[in-house]
Amino acid sequence: MSEQNTIDSIHHVLVVGSGAMGTQIGALFALAGYDVTTSDLETNALNRSRDEVRRRIERLAEKGIRSRNEVDAALARMAYTTDSMEAARNVDFVLEAAVERLEIKRQLFADLDKAAPEHAILATNSSAIPSSLLMDATGRPDRVCNMHFFNPALVMQCVEVVRNPLTSDKTVETTAELARRIGKQPVRLNKEVPGFVANRLLGALRDEALRLEEAGVASFEDIDVAARTALGHPMGPFELMDLVGIDVSYLIRMAEHGQTGDPGDLPHPSIEKLYAQGRYGRKTGRGWYEYAG
Ligand code: 3HC
């Protein structure tokens, strides 16, 4: 393994995918002083991402959380491209946050492995696809792992660092330290398990909420009220599904089912229905709830 695979060798980060997660993760790296390139297939997606980053981090200056200079410097450190492989040539760390589809990620990892410098760590933000399913698409399985952020990434403190059987200790240490340097709290998983830790906890609550709603025990709105006012959760499970994206929940369950073959891991029928109707939550203006504007 390359001797340069250390926290101090990381200066430039490539974030592949400019959806909700990739956008905010890119902003986090830039705010922590890293040069960031965010890539996506479409210029329109990148333009939306750039606007969202500006809006979110300008607010930090308005609120006095960051100085005007810090915010301007962070914005200046961010570049955008539709050519991920060209961008990968001079980066030290890659965080992939593309769509949750195994075949797409495997192709990306194979291509990134060819393009990125030898010392670079290739991490995936996936919560559903463990890096053991990606590592053999590369020639550097020891430098491949999951680095899993939570939505909204600018706010949520936890980052799960999940090793595959071949991930080196150094890669785990460097990735966990990187999470710390961008202000996050790393949680290390010593082995892969579907859903990792936080989503397994969350899934238990969500599945019970879906069962209660389906059985007509209470409305989804009231189940959310119970989670907020009886358990002190910042959001109820249905509000959270809308925030994370019904499409994301659907694809995560499909990926889990693909790994386990367990019919119990398939998306709940209500999620399938919303997914089929294109009601993806906040991003489409309608999911469980309706959103103005
Ligand atoms: N993006 C970035 N920042 C956001 C945001 C968003 N989408 N929504 C809210 N914020 C910021 C606000 O700007 C505000 O910051 P400020 O105080 O500096 O202005 C702060 O968060 C609080 O926002 P609000 O006052 O509007 O609302 P809340 O106090 O209700 O907080 C919340 C919003 C942070 C989203 C809170 O409701 C929460 O923590 N919800 C639970 C989120 C959660 O459980 N996430 C995990 C999802 S699972 C996951 O991501 C796994 C993945 O694999 C799918």
Tab-separated table of C-alpha atoms and ligand atoms in Angstrom:
chain	number	residue	atom	x	y	z
A	1	MET	CA	0.000	0.000	0.000
A	2	SER	CA	1.203	3.501	-0.762
A	3	GLU	CA	2.944	5.332	2.088
A	4	GLN	CA	1.060	8.488	1.161
A	5	ASN	CA	-2.313	7.174	2.311
A	6	THR	CA	-2.396	9.402	5.415
A	7	ILE	CA	-4.551	12.254	6.589
A	8	ASP	CA	-1.799	14.779	5.771
A	9	SER	CA	-1.680	13.600	2.164
A	10	ILE	CA	-5.285	14.697	1.634
A	11	HIS	CA	-5.655	18.123	0.034
A	12	HIS	CA	-8.068	17.630	-2.828
A	13	VAL	CA	-11.330	15.666	-2.626
A	14	LEU	CA	-13.557	14.528	-5.480
A	15	VAL	CA	-17.251	14.129	-4.662
A	16	VAL	CA	-18.992	12.066	-7.337
A	17	GLY	CA	-22.697	12.917	-7.469
A	18	SER	CA	-24.316	16.284	-6.833
A	19	GLY	CA	-27.603	15.192	-5.272
A	20	ALA	CA	-28.678	16.300	-1.803
A	21	MET	CA	-25.910	14.323	-0.100
A	22	GLY	CA	-23.027	15.030	-2.497
A	23	THR	CA	-23.851	18.738	-2.494
A	24	GLN	CA	-23.683	19.166	1.274
A	25	ILE	CA	-20.735	16.793	1.692
A	26	GLY	CA	-18.769	18.866	-0.836
A	27	ALA	CA	-19.581	22.004	1.154
A	28	LEU	CA	-18.359	20.344	4.359
A	29	PHE	CA	-14.981	19.507	2.823
A	30	ALA	CA	-14.590	23.002	1.388
A	31	LEU	CA	-15.482	24.647	4.706
A	32	ALA	CA	-12.785	22.520	6.355
A	33	GLY	CA	-10.160	23.839	3.917
A	34	TYR	CA	-10.027	21.085	1.310
A	35	ASP	CA	-10.110	21.733	-2.423
A	36	VAL	CA	-13.251	20.046	-3.713
A	37	THR	CA	-14.379	19.007	-7.150
A	38	THR	CA	-17.983	17.863	-7.434
A	39	SER	CA	-18.906	15.867	-10.506
A	40	ASP	CA	-22.159	14.776	-12.069
A	41	LEU	CA	-23.455	13.674	-15.456
A	42	GLU	CA	-25.487	16.821	-16.145
A	43	THR	CA	-24.500	20.484	-16.043
A	44	ASN	CA	-27.995	21.361	-14.804
A	45	ALA	CA	-27.544	19.142	-11.744
A	46	LEU	CA	-24.190	20.812	-11.048
A	47	ASN	CA	-25.697	24.284	-11.381
A	48	ARG	CA	-28.415	23.378	-8.874
A	49	SER	CA	-25.763	21.978	-6.556
A	50	ARG	CA	-23.642	25.133	-6.795
A	51	ASP	CA	-26.684	27.324	-6.003
A	52	GLU	CA	-27.632	25.136	-3.046
A	53	VAL	CA	-24.088	25.246	-1.609
A	54	ARG	CA	-23.996	29.020	-1.959
A	55	ARG	CA	-27.397	29.414	-0.304
A	56	ARG	CA	-26.551	27.093	2.588
A	57	ILE	CA	-23.129	28.419	3.410
A	58	GLU	CA	-23.894	32.098	2.793
A	59	ARG	CA	-26.291	31.617	5.681
A	60	LEU	CA	-23.392	30.643	7.933
A	61	ALA	CA	-21.853	34.062	7.299
A	62	GLU	CA	-25.185	35.843	7.804
A	63	LYS	CA	-25.586	34.108	11.170
A	64	GLY	CA	-21.984	34.859	12.185
A	65	ILE	CA	-21.127	31.136	12.462
A	66	ARG	CA	-18.387	31.613	9.838
A	67	SER	CA	-16.676	34.813	8.765
A	68	ARG	CA	-17.373	36.306	5.337
A	69	ASN	CA	-13.783	35.478	4.339
A	70	GLU	CA	-14.123	31.827	5.376
A	71	VAL	CA	-17.298	31.434	3.359
A	72	ASP	CA	-15.830	33.158	0.305
A	73	ALA	CA	-12.694	31.016	0.564
A	74	ALA	CA	-14.780	27.833	0.821
A	75	LEU	CA	-16.803	28.796	-2.253
A	76	ALA	CA	-13.588	29.554	-4.138
A	77	ARG	CA	-12.243	26.088	-3.272
A	78	MET	CA	-15.157	24.364	-5.014
A	79	ALA	CA	-15.076	23.321	-8.667
A	80	TYR	CA	-17.702	21.483	-10.722
A	81	THR	CA	-17.312	19.163	-13.679
A	82	THR	CA	-19.127	16.590	-15.800
A	83	ASP	CA	-15.840	14.730	-16.326
A	84	SER	CA	-15.348	12.678	-13.137
A	85	MET	CA	-12.406	10.734	-14.501
A	86	GLU	CA	-10.423	13.791	-15.571
A	87	ALA	CA	-11.116	15.307	-12.144
A	88	ALA	CA	-10.007	12.098	-10.399
A	89	ARG	CA	-6.471	12.429	-11.805
A	90	ASN	CA	-5.205	14.781	-9.128
A	91	VAL	CA	-7.281	14.031	-6.049
A	92	ASP	CA	-6.290	12.351	-2.791
A	93	PHE	CA	-9.694	11.151	-1.655
A	94	VAL	CA	-12.852	10.232	-3.562
A	95	LEU	CA	-16.271	10.203	-1.961
A	96	GLU	CA	-18.832	8.607	-4.234
A	97	ALA	CA	-22.419	9.739	-3.633
A	98	ALA	CA	-24.075	8.613	-6.857
A	99	VAL	CA	-27.323	6.719	-7.284
A	100	GLU	CA	-27.793	3.580	-5.121
A	101	ARG	CA	-27.398	1.073	-7.942
A	102	LEU	CA	-24.748	-1.601	-7.667
A	103	GLU	CA	-23.873	-1.911	-11.362
A	104	ILE	CA	-23.408	1.870	-11.698
A	105	LYS	CA	-21.200	2.036	-8.610
A	106	ARG	CA	-19.091	-0.926	-9.708
A	107	GLN	CA	-18.411	0.723	-13.068
A	108	LEU	CA	-17.603	4.013	-11.335
A	109	PHE	CA	-15.182	2.337	-8.943
A	110	ALA	CA	-13.474	0.472	-11.780
A	111	ASP	CA	-13.050	3.734	-13.718
A	112	LEU	CA	-12.030	5.759	-10.662
A	113	ASP	CA	-9.427	3.131	-9.800
A	114	LYS	CA	-7.813	3.643	-13.203
A	115	ALA	CA	-7.990	7.438	-13.054
A	116	ALA	CA	-7.157	8.329	-9.431
A	117	PRO	CA	-3.590	8.423	-8.052
A	118	GLU	CA	-2.437	5.238	-6.380
A	119	HIS	CA	-2.526	6.671	-2.855
A	120	ALA	CA	-6.132	7.911	-3.100
A	121	ILE	CA	-8.810	6.306	-0.943
A	122	LEU	CA	-12.043	5.476	-2.789
A	123	ALA	CA	-14.962	5.768	-0.358
A	124	THR	CA	-18.664	5.385	-0.973
A	125	ASN	CA	-21.378	7.265	0.892
A	126	SER	CA	-23.739	4.365	0.239
A	127	SER	CA	-25.772	3.095	3.163
A	128	ALA	CA	-27.030	0.070	1.270
A	129	ILE	CA	-24.089	-1.099	-0.801
A	130	PRO	CA	-21.140	-2.219	1.318
A	131	SER	CA	-17.725	-1.615	-0.155
A	132	SER	CA	-17.040	-5.380	-0.268
A	133	LEU	CA	-19.341	-5.370	-3.316
A	134	LEU	CA	-17.197	-2.672	-4.950
A	135	MET	CA	-13.643	-3.471	-3.855
A	136	ASP	CA	-13.026	-6.176	-6.457
A	137	ALA	CA	-13.922	-3.728	-9.234
A	138	THR	CA	-10.677	-1.972	-8.229
A	139	GLY	CA	-7.048	-2.956	-7.842
A	140	ARG	CA	-6.876	-1.286	-4.401
A	141	PRO	CA	-9.361	-3.079	-2.105
A	142	ASP	CA	-7.309	-1.994	0.951
A	143	ARG	CA	-8.115	1.653	0.091
A	144	VAL	CA	-11.867	1.169	-0.388
A	145	CYS	CA	-14.480	1.656	2.360
A	146	ASN	CA	-17.878	3.186	3.155
A	147	MET	CA	-17.941	6.705	4.581
A	148	HIS	CA	-21.622	7.147	5.285
A	149	PHE	CA	-23.102	10.586	6.042
A	150	PHE	CA	-26.628	11.378	7.251
A	151	ASN	CA	-29.175	13.742	5.769
A	152	PRO	CA	-28.896	16.735	6.035
A	153	ALA	CA	-25.140	16.206	5.919
A	154	LEU	CA	-24.284	19.780	6.922
A	155	VAL	CA	-26.185	19.282	10.183
A	156	MET	CA	-26.032	15.631	11.235
A	157	GLN	CA	-22.908	14.833	13.252
A	158	CYS	CA	-22.520	11.118	12.642
A	159	VAL	CA	-20.388	9.569	9.888
A	160	GLU	CA	-20.176	5.777	9.772
A	161	VAL	CA	-16.814	4.426	8.612
A	162	VAL	CA	-17.326	0.833	7.525
A	163	ARG	CA	-14.481	-1.455	6.569
A	164	ASN	CA	-14.699	-4.368	4.166
A	165	PRO	CA	-12.630	-7.496	4.951
A	166	LEU	CA	-9.662	-6.114	2.972
A	167	THR	CA	-9.773	-2.444	4.065
A	168	SER	CA	-6.487	-1.577	5.767
A	169	ASP	CA	-6.306	-0.149	9.287
A	170	LYS	CA	-4.625	2.892	7.778
A	171	THR	CA	-7.553	3.549	5.445
A	172	VAL	CA	-9.990	3.289	8.354
A	173	GLU	CA	-7.855	5.620	10.498
A	174	THR	CA	-7.424	8.162	7.706
A	175	THR	CA	-11.122	8.171	6.834
A	176	ALA	CA	-12.198	8.473	10.475
A	177	GLU	CA	-9.713	11.324	10.996
A	178	LEU	CA	-10.982	13.028	7.848
A	179	ALA	CA	-14.510	12.860	9.278
A	180	ARG	CA	-13.202	14.516	12.461
A	181	ARG	CA	-11.404	17.248	10.504
A	182	ILE	CA	-14.639	18.226	8.795
A	183	GLY	CA	-16.339	18.463	12.171
A	184	LYS	CA	-18.071	15.091	12.288
A	185	GLN	CA	-18.211	12.278	14.811
A	186	PRO	CA	-16.959	9.052	13.220
A	187	VAL	CA	-18.515	5.739	14.219
A	188	ARG	CA	-16.394	2.769	13.140
A	189	LEU	CA	-17.978	-0.490	12.066
A	190	ASN	CA	-15.596	-3.418	12.306
A	191	LYS	CA	-17.707	-5.507	9.965
A	192	GLU	CA	-20.325	-4.948	7.321
A	193	VAL	CA	-23.952	-5.539	8.181
A	194	PRO	CA	-26.925	-4.492	5.995
A	195	GLY	CA	-28.117	-1.012	7.038
A	196	PHE	CA	-24.971	-0.466	9.143
A	197	VAL	CA	-25.808	0.764	12.674
A	198	ALA	CA	-27.852	3.963	12.532
A	199	ASN	CA	-30.156	2.916	9.690
A	200	ARG	CA	-30.850	-0.400	11.426
A	201	LEU	CA	-32.009	1.522	14.488
A	202	LEU	CA	-34.014	3.887	12.320
A	203	GLY	CA	-35.424	1.039	10.209
A	204	ALA	CA	-36.915	-0.667	13.246
A	205	LEU	CA	-38.833	2.515	14.077
A	206	ARG	CA	-39.843	3.188	10.466
A	207	ASP	CA	-41.091	-0.367	9.862
A	208	GLU	CA	-43.214	-0.288	12.994
A	209	ALA	CA	-44.599	3.123	11.978
A	210	LEU	CA	-45.528	1.756	8.532
A	211	ARG	CA	-47.233	-1.266	10.109
A	212	LEU	CA	-49.237	0.945	12.483
A	213	GLU	CA	-50.317	3.217	9.638
A	214	GLU	CA	-51.244	0.302	7.381
A	215	ALA	CA	-53.283	-1.326	10.156
A	216	GLY	CA	-55.201	1.944	10.556
A	217	VAL	CA	-54.141	2.295	14.199
A	218	ALA	CA	-53.310	5.991	13.736
A	219	SER	CA	-52.768	8.446	10.888
A	220	PHE	CA	-49.209	8.969	9.708
A	221	GLU	CA	-49.443	12.551	10.958
A	222	ASP	CA	-50.325	11.356	14.466
A	223	ILE	CA	-47.594	8.718	14.449
A	224	ASP	CA	-45.139	11.538	13.672
A	225	VAL	CA	-46.589	13.588	16.527
A	226	ALA	CA	-46.032	10.628	18.881
A	227	ALA	CA	-42.405	10.230	17.800
A	228	ARG	CA	-41.758	13.934	18.322
A	229	THR	CA	-43.667	14.551	21.529
A	230	ALA	CA	-43.370	11.199	23.318
A	231	LEU	CA	-39.856	10.186	22.229
A	232	GLY	CA	-38.259	13.584	21.645
A	233	HIS	CA	-37.205	12.780	18.079
A	234	PRO	CA	-36.591	15.918	15.987
A	235	MET	CA	-38.833	14.480	13.254
A	236	GLY	CA	-41.377	11.695	12.987
A	237	PRO	CA	-40.610	8.662	10.783
A	238	PHE	CA	-42.893	9.830	7.947
A	239	GLU	CA	-41.448	13.351	7.917
A	240	LEU	CA	-38.016	11.774	7.858
A	241	MET	CA	-38.885	9.506	4.911
A	242	ASP	CA	-39.946	12.632	3.000
A	243	LEU	CA	-36.700	14.408	3.942
A	244	VAL	CA	-34.435	11.514	2.967
A	245	GLY	CA	-36.478	10.726	-0.172
A	246	ILE	CA	-39.021	7.969	-0.787
A	247	ASP	CA	-36.925	6.996	-3.833
A	248	VAL	CA	-33.838	6.647	-1.630
A	249	SER	CA	-35.737	4.498	0.905
A	250	TYR	CA	-37.095	2.358	-1.933
A	251	LEU	CA	-33.706	1.839	-3.605
A	252	ILE	CA	-32.007	1.105	-0.264
A	253	ARG	CA	-34.517	-1.643	0.496
A	254	MET	CA	-34.207	-3.050	-3.024
A	255	ALA	CA	-30.411	-3.143	-2.621
A	256	GLU	CA	-30.729	-4.819	0.796
A	257	HIS	CA	-33.129	-7.378	-0.647
A	258	GLY	CA	-30.672	-7.957	-3.498
A	259	GLN	CA	-28.014	-8.856	-0.904
A	260	THR	CA	-30.108	-10.946	1.468
A	261	GLY	CA	-32.843	-12.388	-0.797
A	262	ASP	CA	-35.124	-12.022	2.247
A	263	PRO	CA	-38.674	-10.999	1.181
A	264	GLY	CA	-38.900	-9.160	4.530
A	265	ASP	CA	-36.284	-6.706	3.215
A	266	LEU	CA	-38.400	-5.626	0.227
A	267	PRO	CA	-39.813	-2.075	0.384
A	268	HIS	CA	-43.086	-1.785	2.313
A	269	PRO	CA	-46.126	-1.719	-0.036
A	270	SER	CA	-46.902	1.924	0.883
A	271	ILE	CA	-43.355	2.916	-0.099
A	272	GLU	CA	-43.671	1.005	-3.364
A	273	LYS	CA	-46.926	2.839	-4.082
A	274	LEU	CA	-45.464	6.301	-3.407
A	275	TYR	CA	-42.364	5.419	-5.436
A	276	ALA	CA	-44.494	4.273	-8.405
A	277	GLN	CA	-46.440	7.565	-8.223
A	278	GLY	CA	-43.221	9.614	-8.251
A	279	ARG	CA	-44.063	10.982	-4.797
A	280	TYR	CA	-40.472	11.108	-3.586
A	281	GLY	CA	-40.982	13.501	-0.676
A	282	ARG	CA	-39.707	17.059	-0.289
A	283	LYS	CA	-37.708	16.942	-3.518
A	284	THR	CA	-40.867	16.441	-5.638
A	285	GLY	CA	-43.146	18.569	-3.439
A	286	ARG	CA	-45.153	15.519	-2.372
A	287	GLY	CA	-44.501	12.322	-0.471
A	288	TRP	CA	-46.411	11.452	2.683
A	289	TYR	CA	-46.959	15.180	3.076
A	290	GLU	CA	-47.424	17.977	0.536
A	291	TYR	CA	-44.905	20.824	0.405
A	292	ALA	CA	-45.666	24.291	-0.846
A	293	GLY	CA	-43.232	25.696	-3.439
B	1	3HC	N1	-29.958	21.044	4.863
B	1	3HC	C1	-29.056	21.737	5.570
B	1	3HC	N2	-29.362	22.342	6.736
B	1	3HC	C2	-30.616	22.199	7.190
B	1	3HC	C3	-31.601	21.490	6.496
B	1	3HC	C4	-31.232	20.885	5.283
B	1	3HC	N3	-32.065	20.155	4.548
B	1	3HC	N4	-32.754	21.542	7.196
B	1	3HC	C5	-32.486	22.269	8.292
B	1	3HC	N5	-31.209	22.659	8.290
B	1	3HC	C6	-30.535	23.453	9.281
B	1	3HC	C7	-31.176	24.796	9.373
B	1	3HC	O1	-30.545	25.713	8.491
B	1	3HC	C8	-30.963	25.162	10.816
B	1	3HC	O2	-29.667	25.683	10.989
B	1	3HC	P1	-29.532	27.073	11.726
B	1	3HC	O3	-30.130	26.865	13.081
B	1	3HC	O4	-28.057	27.294	11.740
B	1	3HC	O5	-30.304	28.020	10.880
B	1	3HC	C9	-30.969	23.829	11.553
B	1	3HC	O6	-30.727	22.823	10.565
B	1	3HC	C10	-32.305	23.584	12.215
B	1	3HC	O7	-33.298	23.700	11.222
B	1	3HC	P2	-34.808	24.097	11.488
B	1	3HC	O8	-34.863	25.049	12.638
B	1	3HC	O9	-35.404	24.520	10.181
B	1	3HC	O10	-35.563	22.765	11.808
B	1	3HC	P3	-35.252	21.662	12.890
B	1	3HC	O11	-34.743	22.246	14.154
B	1	3HC	O12	-36.454	20.794	12.899
B	1	3HC	O13	-34.045	20.816	12.259
B	1	3HC	C11	-33.405	18.909	11.092
B	1	3HC	C12	-34.160	20.223	11.023
B	1	3HC	C13	-31.921	19.176	11.362
B	1	3HC	C14	-33.543	18.242	9.746
B	1	3HC	C15	-33.998	18.068	12.262
B	1	3HC	O14	-35.386	17.982	12.102
B	1	3HC	C16	-33.447	16.672	12.344
B	1	3HC	O15	-32.403	16.444	12.925
B	1	3HC	N6	-34.186	15.715	11.787
B	1	3HC	C17	-33.781	14.304	11.789
B	1	3HC	C18	-32.838	14.076	10.658
B	1	3HC	C19	-32.374	12.658	10.639
B	1	3HC	O16	-32.769	11.785	11.402
B	1	3HC	N7	-31.490	12.378	9.690
B	1	3HC	C20	-31.013	11.018	9.459
B	1	3HC	C21	-31.736	10.501	8.279
B	1	3HC	S1	-31.239	8.854	7.881
B	1	3HC	C22	-30.061	9.061	6.733
B	1	3HC	O17	-29.706	10.134	6.328
B	1	3HC	C23	-29.422	7.786	6.261
B	1	3HC	C24	-29.246	7.724	4.792
B	1	3HC	O18	-28.563	6.534	4.524
B	1	3HC	C25	-30.497	7.721	4.003
